[in-house]
């Protein structure tokens, strides 16, 4: 087999552009998804079951349907419905954020519920309100426990962003496919993409590990 | 100081407290004893409403705290509680554990909170542990910090739920010592405990509970030396 390094070099600027967009899509979806996930997670554990029900449905629907289906629905259905047109990058961020939010909500819920109820009682017995107790006692402890599963979810999200090539968002995988299409090659474009994704996930795990050990020694 | 009227508490179909009536006078130390599952903890937790009561009234300094219009958080600032398992905040240092509620609830300044916190730590003999984390303390030390934390809110009443039951025997004394000191200073206290020595020495009155009822109450010497009820006799013969 004759591995054509030259076409990888030819496509390097595009792969770089794609990588930057992949990072951008992932980081913004992580931020939005984490924020939404916290709200949904808190919503789901509300004591009022009626109020909690919509949040419960949200998580069930987004975890129970394939991300690819969600991407199509959002790109071709929901975004055009509201704006009259669509844009792959916007639709991509929305789909990834909404999907990740469902998983992150579960991580938050589990993290919060893993904190011994004595913590809530200890703080409430001092006259602190439920909200004060959440902010100063429960969430800081829960966050620490959430870092490993959150890190996992961030890595999944980064890899799942490759699905956005199906709606022609010009991220990394999109350029990989373009390269494969132009030269009728399989190994060069997809191995190059795989390698770049691997580097990105390794960097992300490294950052998350550092964060985790920093918080542990505090 | 505390008046409990016809208090009832059920968990689902399980009626745990069945019509409890009790009065605690200012500066009085009331010790609650009784077999496991008799409802002692539940009784204590109803006083500051960590448990939502099913029926009856609880008056604290004349205020009906079971009234929907009463702000229960405000009531709890006057009623400190010490738990069997300490419930310290593991992510905060000892002094931050003590300062948290005064800062957030009483809205005192940092200087005031830390000065008062250090005074209380001295009082429980742990000034040198101010910047340690709870996990590095022994059980007895943790419980003394928990007492200091409750006292930081300047409560008028202190509730203790088996404060020494989770401790190694050699650490029970140091915690009881702090509690004796508090009693001497005139703190109103309700103490659930299996430490009969403490009940005799410090208690002004002993309440014996069984199966959700107050079976008998009296001054310690009468309860221990001259119990009137069969169930009290049976219980005491097992624990003494
Ligand atoms: N949160 C709860 N949900 C359901 N049942 C409960 C709850 N808390 C207590 N109970 C039940 O109420 C009864 C009384 O419990 P409580 O903890 O008040 O007893 P206790 O006298 O403090 O016993 P112990 O000496 O073991 O601490 C028990 O039968 C217990 O199973
Ligand atoms: Mg108990």
Short mmCIF file of C-alpha atoms and ligand atoms in Angstrom, two decimals:
data_model
loop_
_atom_site.label_atom_id
_atom_site.label_comp_id
_atom_site.label_asym_id
_atom_site.label_seq_id
_atom_site.Cartn_x
_atom_site.Cartn_y
_atom_site.Cartn_z
CA UNK A 1 0.00 0.00 0.00
CA UNK A 2 1.21 3.39 -0.92
CA UNK A 3 0.37 5.85 1.88
CA UNK A 4 0.02 9.32 0.36
CA UNK A 5 1.44 11.73 2.88
CA UNK A 6 1.33 14.43 0.23
CA UNK A 7 -2.47 14.65 0.21
CA UNK A 8 -2.50 14.95 3.99
CA UNK A 9 -0.10 17.85 3.71
CA UNK A 10 -2.18 19.35 0.96
CA UNK A 11 -5.25 19.17 3.17
CA UNK A 12 -3.41 20.24 6.32
CA UNK A 13 -4.75 23.82 6.28
CA UNK A 14 -8.31 22.53 5.93
CA UNK A 15 -7.82 19.90 8.63
CA UNK A 16 -6.47 22.65 10.85
CA UNK A 17 -9.47 24.85 10.13
CA UNK A 18 -11.73 21.88 10.83
CA UNK A 19 -9.91 21.12 14.08
CA UNK A 20 -10.35 24.70 15.22
CA UNK A 21 -14.06 24.53 14.46
CA UNK A 22 -14.31 21.15 16.23
CA UNK A 23 -12.72 22.70 19.30
CA UNK A 24 -15.00 25.73 19.06
CA UNK A 25 -18.13 23.62 18.65
CA UNK A 26 -17.14 21.35 21.50
CA UNK A 27 -16.14 24.07 23.93
CA UNK A 28 -19.27 26.13 23.35
CA UNK A 29 -21.48 23.05 23.57
CA UNK A 30 -19.73 21.97 26.76
CA UNK A 31 -20.31 25.38 28.32
CA UNK A 32 -23.94 25.69 27.23
CA UNK A 33 -24.66 22.04 27.95
CA UNK A 34 -23.17 22.25 31.44
CA UNK A 35 -25.18 25.34 32.28
CA UNK A 36 -28.43 23.84 30.95
CA UNK A 37 -27.58 20.51 32.54
CA UNK A 38 -27.24 22.09 35.97
CA UNK A 39 -30.64 23.77 35.63
CA UNK A 40 -32.29 20.59 34.34
CA UNK A 41 -30.62 18.47 37.01
CA UNK A 42 -31.83 20.83 39.74
CA UNK A 43 -35.27 20.84 38.09
CA UNK A 44 -35.41 17.09 38.12
CA UNK A 45 -34.79 16.80 41.85
CA UNK A 46 -37.41 19.39 42.83
CA UNK A 47 -39.65 18.03 45.53
CA UNK A 48 -42.72 19.14 43.60
CA UNK A 49 -43.22 16.21 41.22
CA UNK A 50 -45.43 18.23 38.85
CA UNK A 51 -42.76 20.89 38.37
CA UNK A 52 -40.07 18.25 38.03
CA UNK A 53 -41.96 16.33 35.35
CA UNK A 54 -40.96 18.43 32.29
CA UNK A 55 -37.30 18.06 33.26
CA UNK A 56 -37.76 14.35 33.65
CA UNK A 57 -39.29 14.22 30.14
CA UNK A 58 -36.45 16.27 28.69
CA UNK A 59 -33.83 13.85 29.97
CA UNK A 60 -35.83 10.82 28.86
CA UNK A 61 -36.32 12.11 25.31
CA UNK A 62 -32.77 13.31 24.71
CA UNK A 63 -31.18 10.23 26.21
CA UNK A 64 -33.65 7.90 24.55
CA UNK A 65 -33.19 9.03 20.94
CA UNK A 66 -30.06 8.95 18.77
CA UNK A 67 -27.99 12.11 18.55
CA UNK A 68 -27.94 11.77 14.77
CA UNK A 69 -31.73 11.95 14.64
CA UNK A 70 -31.65 14.99 16.92
CA UNK A 71 -29.12 16.67 14.65
CA UNK A 72 -31.35 16.19 11.59
CA UNK A 73 -34.46 17.34 13.41
CA UNK A 74 -32.77 20.45 14.73
CA UNK A 75 -30.96 21.32 11.52
CA UNK A 76 -33.76 20.68 9.04
CA UNK A 77 -36.78 21.16 11.30
CA UNK A 78 -36.45 23.22 14.43
CA UNK A 79 -33.95 25.92 13.44
CA UNK A 80 -35.68 26.66 10.08
CA UNK A 81 -39.04 26.68 11.86
CA UNK A 82 -37.94 29.53 14.10
CA UNK A 83 -35.64 31.50 11.80
CA UNK A 84 -36.78 30.54 8.30
CA UNK A 85 -33.29 29.41 7.35
CA UNK A 86 -30.68 27.15 8.82
CA UNK A 87 -27.00 27.18 9.56
CA UNK A 88 -25.05 24.05 10.22
CA UNK A 89 -22.82 25.53 12.91
CA UNK A 90 -25.70 27.02 14.89
CA UNK A 91 -27.77 23.88 14.54
CA UNK A 92 -24.73 21.82 15.52
CA UNK A 93 -24.08 23.75 18.70
CA UNK A 94 -27.76 23.56 19.61
CA UNK A 95 -27.97 19.82 19.01
CA UNK A 96 -24.76 19.00 20.87
CA UNK A 97 -25.64 21.30 23.79
CA UNK A 98 -29.17 20.02 24.19
CA UNK A 99 -28.05 16.42 23.97
CA UNK A 100 -25.16 16.85 26.39
CA UNK A 101 -27.43 18.77 28.78
CA UNK A 102 -29.54 15.64 29.28
CA UNK A 103 -26.52 13.54 30.25
CA UNK A 104 -24.99 16.32 32.32
CA UNK A 105 -28.32 16.80 34.13
CA UNK A 106 -28.10 13.17 35.22
CA UNK A 107 -24.52 13.67 36.37
CA UNK A 108 -25.56 16.68 38.44
CA UNK A 109 -28.54 14.85 39.87
CA UNK A 110 -26.48 11.85 40.85
CA UNK A 111 -23.74 14.09 42.26
CA UNK A 112 -26.14 16.10 44.37
CA UNK A 113 -27.98 13.03 45.59
CA UNK A 114 -24.73 11.33 46.52
CA UNK A 115 -24.10 13.95 49.20
CA UNK A 116 -25.10 12.59 52.60
CA UNK A 117 -28.40 14.08 53.73
CA UNK A 118 -26.78 14.91 57.05
CA UNK A 119 -25.06 17.77 55.22
CA UNK A 120 -28.37 19.34 54.31
CA UNK A 121 -29.69 18.75 57.83
CA UNK A 122 -26.57 20.12 59.48
CA UNK A 123 -26.84 23.36 57.53
CA UNK A 124 -30.61 23.68 57.83
CA UNK A 125 -30.42 23.14 61.59
CA UNK A 126 -28.26 26.28 61.72
CA UNK A 127 -31.01 28.31 60.09
CA UNK A 128 -29.60 28.34 56.57
CA UNK A 129 -32.17 28.26 53.77
CA UNK A 130 -32.41 25.45 51.25
CA UNK A 131 -30.79 27.64 48.57
CA UNK A 132 -27.96 28.79 50.85
CA UNK A 133 -27.28 25.19 51.78
CA UNK A 134 -27.20 24.13 48.13
CA UNK A 135 -24.77 26.92 47.21
CA UNK A 136 -22.39 26.72 50.16
CA UNK A 137 -22.59 23.12 51.32
CA UNK A 138 -24.06 20.63 48.84
CA UNK A 139 -22.96 21.86 45.40
CA UNK A 140 -19.28 22.47 46.25
CA UNK A 141 -19.01 18.89 47.47
CA UNK A 142 -21.09 17.52 44.62
CA UNK A 143 -18.99 19.32 41.98
CA UNK A 144 -15.87 17.51 43.10
CA UNK A 145 -17.55 14.16 42.66
CA UNK A 146 -18.95 15.20 39.29
CA UNK A 147 -15.61 15.97 37.68
CA UNK A 148 -14.74 12.42 36.53
CA UNK A 149 -18.17 11.71 34.95
CA UNK A 150 -18.33 15.23 33.55
CA UNK A 151 -14.91 14.73 31.99
CA UNK A 152 -16.17 11.55 30.37
CA UNK A 153 -19.16 13.39 28.99
CA UNK A 154 -16.96 16.18 27.59
CA UNK A 155 -14.85 13.60 25.77
CA UNK A 156 -17.95 11.91 24.38
CA UNK A 157 -19.23 15.29 23.21
CA UNK A 158 -15.96 16.15 21.50
CA UNK A 159 -16.06 12.88 19.57
CA UNK A 160 -19.77 13.16 18.81
CA UNK A 161 -19.17 16.54 17.20
CA UNK A 162 -17.87 14.52 14.22
CA UNK A 163 -21.49 13.59 13.48
CA UNK A 164 -22.05 17.17 12.42
CA UNK A 165 -20.31 16.41 9.12
CA UNK A 166 -23.66 14.98 7.95
CA UNK A 167 -25.16 18.47 7.96
CA UNK A 168 -22.02 19.91 6.36
CA UNK A 169 -20.74 21.79 9.36
CA UNK A 170 -17.13 22.32 8.25
CA UNK A 171 -15.53 20.68 11.26
CA UNK A 172 -12.68 18.18 11.24
CA UNK A 173 -14.57 15.15 9.99
CA UNK A 174 -16.19 17.19 7.21
CA UNK A 175 -12.75 17.98 5.78
CA UNK A 176 -11.70 14.37 6.22
CA UNK A 177 -14.67 13.29 4.15
CA UNK A 178 -13.93 15.95 1.54
CA UNK A 179 -10.39 14.71 1.24
CA UNK A 180 -11.54 11.11 0.90
CA UNK A 181 -14.05 12.14 -1.74
CA UNK A 182 -11.56 14.07 -3.81
CA UNK A 183 -8.88 11.37 -3.95
CA UNK A 184 -10.99 8.22 -3.47
CA UNK A 185 -8.84 7.34 -0.49
CA UNK A 186 -9.82 5.78 2.83
CA UNK A 187 -6.77 5.39 5.05
CA UNK A 188 -5.18 8.80 4.69
CA UNK A 189 -8.15 11.05 5.52
CA UNK A 190 -9.71 8.92 8.23
CA UNK A 191 -6.49 7.95 9.95
CA UNK A 192 -5.49 11.63 9.94
CA UNK A 193 -8.83 12.53 11.52
CA UNK A 194 -8.60 9.71 14.05
CA UNK A 195 -5.14 10.86 15.05
CA UNK A 196 -6.27 14.46 15.54
CA UNK A 197 -9.34 13.40 17.57
CA UNK A 198 -7.10 11.22 19.72
CA UNK A 199 -4.77 14.16 20.39
CA UNK A 200 -7.72 16.35 21.32
CA UNK A 201 -9.22 13.83 23.72
CA UNK A 202 -5.82 13.16 25.30
CA UNK A 203 -5.31 16.88 25.88
CA UNK A 204 -8.79 17.18 27.34
CA UNK A 205 -8.27 14.23 29.72
CA UNK A 206 -4.96 15.68 30.79
CA UNK A 207 -6.56 19.02 31.62
CA UNK A 208 -9.40 17.30 33.50
CA UNK A 209 -7.00 15.11 35.48
CA UNK A 210 -5.00 18.13 36.52
CA UNK A 211 -8.17 19.88 37.62
CA UNK A 212 -9.26 16.84 39.60
CA UNK A 213 -6.00 16.43 41.47
CA UNK A 214 -5.84 20.18 42.16
CA UNK A 215 -9.27 20.03 43.79
CA UNK A 216 -8.44 16.88 45.73
CA UNK A 217 -5.48 18.34 47.60
CA UNK A 218 -7.35 21.50 48.53
CA UNK B 1 -39.14 27.68 76.76
CA UNK B 2 -40.36 24.73 74.71
CA UNK B 3 -43.91 23.47 74.91
CA UNK B 4 -44.93 20.44 72.86
CA UNK B 5 -48.65 19.85 72.53
CA UNK B 6 -50.27 16.69 71.15
CA UNK B 7 -47.35 16.13 68.81
CA UNK B 8 -47.91 13.39 66.24
CA UNK B 9 -45.57 12.19 63.54
CA UNK B 10 -46.07 9.42 61.01
CA UNK B 11 -43.84 8.12 58.25
CA UNK B 12 -46.42 6.82 55.81
CA UNK B 13 -48.53 4.37 57.77
CA UNK B 14 -45.98 4.09 60.53
CA UNK B 15 -47.04 6.29 63.43
CA UNK B 16 -43.77 7.02 65.22
CA UNK B 17 -44.90 9.69 67.68
CA UNK B 18 -48.35 9.25 69.18
CA UNK B 19 -49.47 12.29 71.09
CA UNK B 20 -46.44 13.70 72.84
CA UNK B 21 -46.84 16.45 75.42
CA UNK B 22 -43.81 17.97 77.05
CA UNK B 23 -42.49 21.18 78.53
CA UNK B 24 -38.90 22.30 78.83
CA UNK B 25 -38.26 25.21 81.18
CA UNK B 26 -35.56 27.83 80.58
CA UNK B 27 -32.11 26.61 81.62
CA UNK B 28 -33.42 23.12 82.14
CA UNK B 29 -31.52 20.03 80.98
CA UNK B 30 -33.96 17.34 79.86
CA UNK B 31 -32.57 13.92 79.04
CA UNK B 32 -34.58 11.63 76.77
CA UNK B 33 -33.99 7.89 77.09
CA UNK B 34 -35.71 4.86 75.64
CA UNK B 35 -35.17 1.78 73.50
CA UNK B 36 -34.05 1.94 69.89
CA UNK B 37 -36.85 2.88 67.53
CA UNK B 38 -38.98 4.43 70.28
CA UNK B 39 -39.02 7.78 68.48
CA UNK B 40 -36.42 9.76 70.46
CA UNK B 41 -34.62 11.13 67.42
CA UNK B 42 -37.85 11.86 65.66
CA UNK B 43 -39.09 13.77 68.70
CA UNK B 44 -35.94 15.88 68.75
CA UNK B 45 -36.04 16.48 65.01
CA UNK B 46 -39.65 17.60 65.24
CA UNK B 47 -38.68 20.31 67.72
CA UNK B 48 -36.66 22.15 65.04
CA UNK B 49 -38.84 20.67 62.30
CA UNK B 50 -36.19 18.79 60.42
CA UNK B 51 -39.16 16.45 60.25
CA UNK B 52 -42.49 17.85 59.09
CA UNK B 53 -44.89 17.09 61.89
CA UNK B 54 -48.17 15.34 61.24
CA UNK B 55 -50.17 16.94 64.04
CA UNK B 56 -49.96 19.09 67.16
CA UNK B 57 -48.11 22.25 68.08
CA UNK B 58 -44.62 23.19 69.16
CA UNK B 59 -44.20 26.49 70.98
CA UNK B 60 -40.77 27.99 71.38
CA UNK B 61 -40.70 30.96 73.71
CA UNK B 62 -44.45 31.23 73.26
CA UNK B 63 -44.32 31.28 69.45
CA UNK B 64 -46.23 28.51 67.69
CA UNK B 65 -43.50 27.37 65.31
CA UNK B 66 -45.85 24.96 63.56
CA UNK B 67 -47.85 27.95 62.29
CA UNK B 68 -47.44 28.19 58.50
CA UNK B 69 -46.71 31.91 58.78
CA UNK B 70 -43.67 31.40 61.00
CA UNK B 71 -40.29 31.45 59.26
CA UNK B 72 -38.78 28.16 60.33
CA UNK B 73 -35.26 29.25 59.36
CA UNK B 74 -35.52 32.05 61.89
CA UNK B 75 -36.70 29.61 64.56
CA UNK B 76 -33.79 27.28 63.82
CA UNK B 77 -31.27 30.06 64.47
CA UNK B 78 -32.47 29.94 68.10
CA UNK B 79 -32.36 26.15 68.35
CA UNK B 80 -28.97 24.53 67.85
CA UNK B 81 -28.66 20.86 67.06
CA UNK B 82 -25.84 18.36 67.48
CA UNK B 83 -26.06 15.11 65.54
CA UNK B 84 -24.81 11.62 66.20
CA UNK B 85 -22.67 11.72 63.06
CA UNK B 86 -21.50 15.33 63.50
CA UNK B 87 -22.55 16.45 60.01
CA UNK B 88 -19.56 18.77 59.69
CA UNK B 89 -18.89 20.20 56.23
CA UNK B 90 -15.87 18.23 54.99
CA UNK B 91 -14.91 20.79 52.32
CA UNK B 92 -14.47 23.57 54.86
CA UNK B 93 -11.91 24.05 57.60
CA UNK B 94 -12.96 23.89 61.22
CA UNK B 95 -13.17 27.67 61.57
CA UNK B 96 -15.06 28.00 58.26
CA UNK B 97 -17.53 25.36 59.43
CA UNK B 98 -18.20 27.53 62.45
CA UNK B 99 -18.30 30.84 60.59
CA UNK B 100 -20.54 29.81 57.69
CA UNK B 101 -23.98 30.19 59.27
CA UNK B 102 -23.20 33.37 61.24
CA UNK B 103 -21.91 34.93 57.99
CA UNK B 104 -24.77 33.83 55.77
CA UNK B 105 -27.68 33.87 58.19
CA UNK B 106 -26.80 36.37 60.91
CA UNK B 107 -24.89 38.50 58.39
CA UNK B 108 -22.16 39.39 60.86
CA UNK B 109 -18.81 40.63 59.53
CA UNK B 110 -15.96 38.25 58.84
CA UNK B 111 -13.98 39.72 61.76
CA UNK B 112 -16.84 39.21 64.20
CA UNK B 113 -17.50 35.69 62.96
CA UNK B 114 -13.89 34.63 63.16
CA UNK B 115 -13.32 36.24 66.55
CA UNK B 116 -16.41 34.53 67.98
CA UNK B 117 -15.45 31.30 66.24
CA UNK B 118 -12.02 31.31 67.86
CA UNK B 119 -13.55 31.99 71.28
CA UNK B 120 -15.81 29.00 70.85
CA UNK B 121 -12.97 26.80 69.67
CA UNK B 122 -11.01 27.76 72.77
CA UNK B 123 -14.01 26.91 74.85
CA UNK B 124 -14.19 23.39 73.41
CA UNK B 125 -10.41 23.09 73.62
CA UNK B 126 -9.64 23.02 69.90
CA UNK B 127 -8.21 26.46 69.11
CA UNK B 128 -5.15 24.89 67.51
CA UNK B 129 -7.35 23.00 65.03
CA UNK B 130 -8.97 26.09 63.53
CA UNK B 131 -7.43 25.57 60.10
CA UNK B 132 -7.62 21.79 60.02
CA UNK B 133 -10.18 19.95 57.91
CA UNK B 134 -12.77 17.81 59.71
CA UNK B 135 -11.43 14.59 58.19
CA UNK B 136 -8.17 15.04 60.07
CA UNK B 137 -9.91 15.16 63.47
CA UNK B 138 -10.83 12.36 65.85
CA UNK B 139 -14.50 11.65 66.51
CA UNK B 140 -14.44 13.45 69.84
CA UNK B 141 -12.82 16.48 68.27
CA UNK B 142 -15.36 16.49 65.44
CA UNK B 143 -18.22 16.47 67.88
CA UNK B 144 -16.71 19.33 69.86
CA UNK B 145 -16.39 21.33 66.64
CA UNK B 146 -20.02 20.52 65.86
CA UNK B 147 -21.02 21.86 69.26
CA UNK B 148 -19.01 25.02 68.68
CA UNK B 149 -20.62 25.41 65.26
CA UNK B 150 -24.10 25.22 66.75
CA UNK B 151 -23.16 27.65 69.53
CA UNK B 152 -21.87 30.18 67.00
CA UNK B 153 -25.47 31.03 66.15
CA UNK B 154 -25.98 31.99 69.83
CA UNK B 155 -28.96 29.65 70.20
CA UNK B 156 -31.21 29.75 73.25
CA UNK B 157 -31.81 26.00 73.12
CA UNK B 158 -29.51 23.12 72.22
CA UNK B 159 -30.72 19.72 71.02
CA UNK B 160 -28.34 16.76 71.20
CA UNK B 161 -29.16 13.51 69.40
CA UNK B 162 -26.93 10.78 70.82
CA UNK B 163 -23.84 12.99 70.58
CA UNK B 164 -21.51 10.32 71.92
CA UNK B 165 -22.93 7.17 70.33
CA UNK B 166 -20.62 7.21 67.32
CA UNK B 167 -17.50 7.79 69.41
CA UNK B 168 -14.82 5.45 70.66
CA UNK B 169 -15.27 5.01 74.43
CA UNK B 170 -12.15 7.01 75.29
CA UNK B 171 -13.56 10.07 73.52
CA UNK B 172 -16.98 10.10 75.14
CA UNK B 173 -15.70 11.94 78.21
CA UNK B 174 -14.34 14.98 76.39
CA UNK B 175 -17.67 15.60 74.67
CA UNK B 176 -19.73 15.08 77.82
CA UNK B 177 -17.38 17.49 79.59
CA UNK B 178 -18.22 20.25 77.08
CA UNK B 179 -21.91 19.52 77.48
CA UNK B 180 -21.68 19.67 81.27
CA UNK B 181 -19.97 23.01 80.98
CA UNK B 182 -22.79 24.27 78.76
CA UNK B 183 -25.39 23.06 81.22
CA UNK B 184 -23.58 24.85 84.03
CA UNK B 185 -23.67 28.08 82.06
CA UNK B 186 -27.45 27.80 81.97
CA UNK B 187 -28.09 26.57 78.42
CA UNK B 188 -31.49 25.01 77.89
CA UNK B 189 -30.79 21.51 76.61
CA UNK B 190 -32.69 18.48 75.36
CA UNK B 191 -30.36 15.49 75.19
CA UNK B 192 -31.09 12.07 73.74
CA UNK B 193 -28.44 9.76 75.13
CA UNK B 194 -27.62 6.31 76.38
CA UNK B 195 -25.14 7.79 78.89
CA UNK B 196 -27.07 7.17 82.08
CA UNK B 197 -24.24 8.67 84.14
CA UNK B 198 -24.67 11.96 82.30
CA UNK B 199 -28.43 11.82 82.81
CA UNK B 200 -28.02 11.37 86.55
CA UNK B 201 -25.33 13.96 86.98
CA UNK B 202 -26.44 16.74 84.65
CA UNK B 203 -30.11 16.10 83.90
CA UNK B 204 -32.76 18.11 85.69
CA UNK B 205 -35.41 15.79 84.37
CA UNK B 206 -35.49 12.49 82.49
CA UNK B 207 -38.12 11.52 79.93
CA UNK B 208 -38.54 7.83 79.16
CA UNK B 209 -40.05 7.13 75.74
CA UNK B 210 -41.30 3.87 74.27
CA UNK B 211 -43.22 3.14 71.07
CA UNK B 212 -43.96 6.76 70.38
CA UNK B 213 -45.26 7.67 73.83
CA UNK B 214 -43.73 9.39 76.82
CA UNK B 215 -44.14 6.61 79.38
CA UNK B 216 -42.71 8.34 82.38
CA UNK B 217 -40.86 11.51 83.33
CA UNK B 218 -39.29 12.58 86.55
CA UNK B 219 -36.17 13.90 88.20
CA UNK B 220 -33.23 11.53 87.53
CA UNK B 221 -33.02 10.06 91.02
CA UNK B 222 -36.70 9.07 90.93
CA UNK B 223 -36.52 7.62 87.42
CA UNK B 224 -33.43 5.58 88.13
CA UNK B 225 -34.05 4.51 91.71
CA UNK B 226 -37.81 4.40 91.84
CA UNK B 227 -39.35 3.92 88.37
CA UNK B 228 -43.12 3.71 88.43
CA UNK B 229 -43.89 2.03 85.11
CA UNK B 230 -43.16 -1.59 84.25
CA UNK B 231 -41.68 -0.63 80.87
CA UNK B 232 -39.32 1.86 82.48
CA UNK B 233 -38.19 -0.81 84.94
CA UNK B 234 -37.65 -3.32 82.15
CA UNK B 235 -35.65 -0.83 80.08
CA UNK B 236 -33.48 0.33 82.97
CA UNK B 237 -32.73 -3.20 84.11
CA UNK B 238 -31.29 -3.81 80.65
CA UNK B 239 -29.15 -0.69 80.38
CA UNK B 240 -27.95 -0.10 83.94
N1 LIG C 1 -37.12 9.15 57.62
C1 LIG C 1 -37.81 8.09 58.05
N2 LIG C 1 -38.63 7.41 57.23
C2 LIG C 1 -39.35 6.35 57.65
N3 LIG C 1 -39.31 5.88 58.91
C3 LIG C 1 -38.51 6.50 59.79
C4 LIG C 1 -37.73 7.64 59.41
N4 LIG C 1 -37.03 8.05 60.50
C5 LIG C 1 -37.38 7.22 61.49
N5 LIG C 1 -38.25 6.30 61.08
C6 LIG C 1 -38.86 5.24 61.91
O1 LIG C 1 -39.36 5.83 63.08
C7 LIG C 1 -39.16 5.01 64.20
C8 LIG C 1 -38.49 5.81 65.29
O2 LIG C 1 -37.21 6.18 64.85
P1 LIG C 1 -36.25 7.10 65.69
O3 LIG C 1 -35.01 7.30 64.89
O4 LIG C 1 -36.97 8.31 66.14
O5 LIG C 1 -35.93 6.18 66.94
P2 LIG C 1 -34.89 6.38 68.10
O6 LIG C 1 -35.63 6.28 69.36
O7 LIG C 1 -34.10 7.61 67.87
O8 LIG C 1 -33.97 5.11 67.94
P3 LIG C 1 -32.38 4.96 68.09
O9 LIG C 1 -32.10 4.79 69.55
O10 LIG C 1 -32.10 3.71 67.33
O11 LIG C 1 -31.75 6.16 67.51
C9 LIG C 1 -38.37 3.83 63.73
O12 LIG C 1 -39.26 2.74 63.60
C10 LIG C 1 -37.85 4.22 62.38
O13 LIG C 1 -37.79 3.11 61.52
MG1 LIG C 2 -32.09 8.03 67.30
#
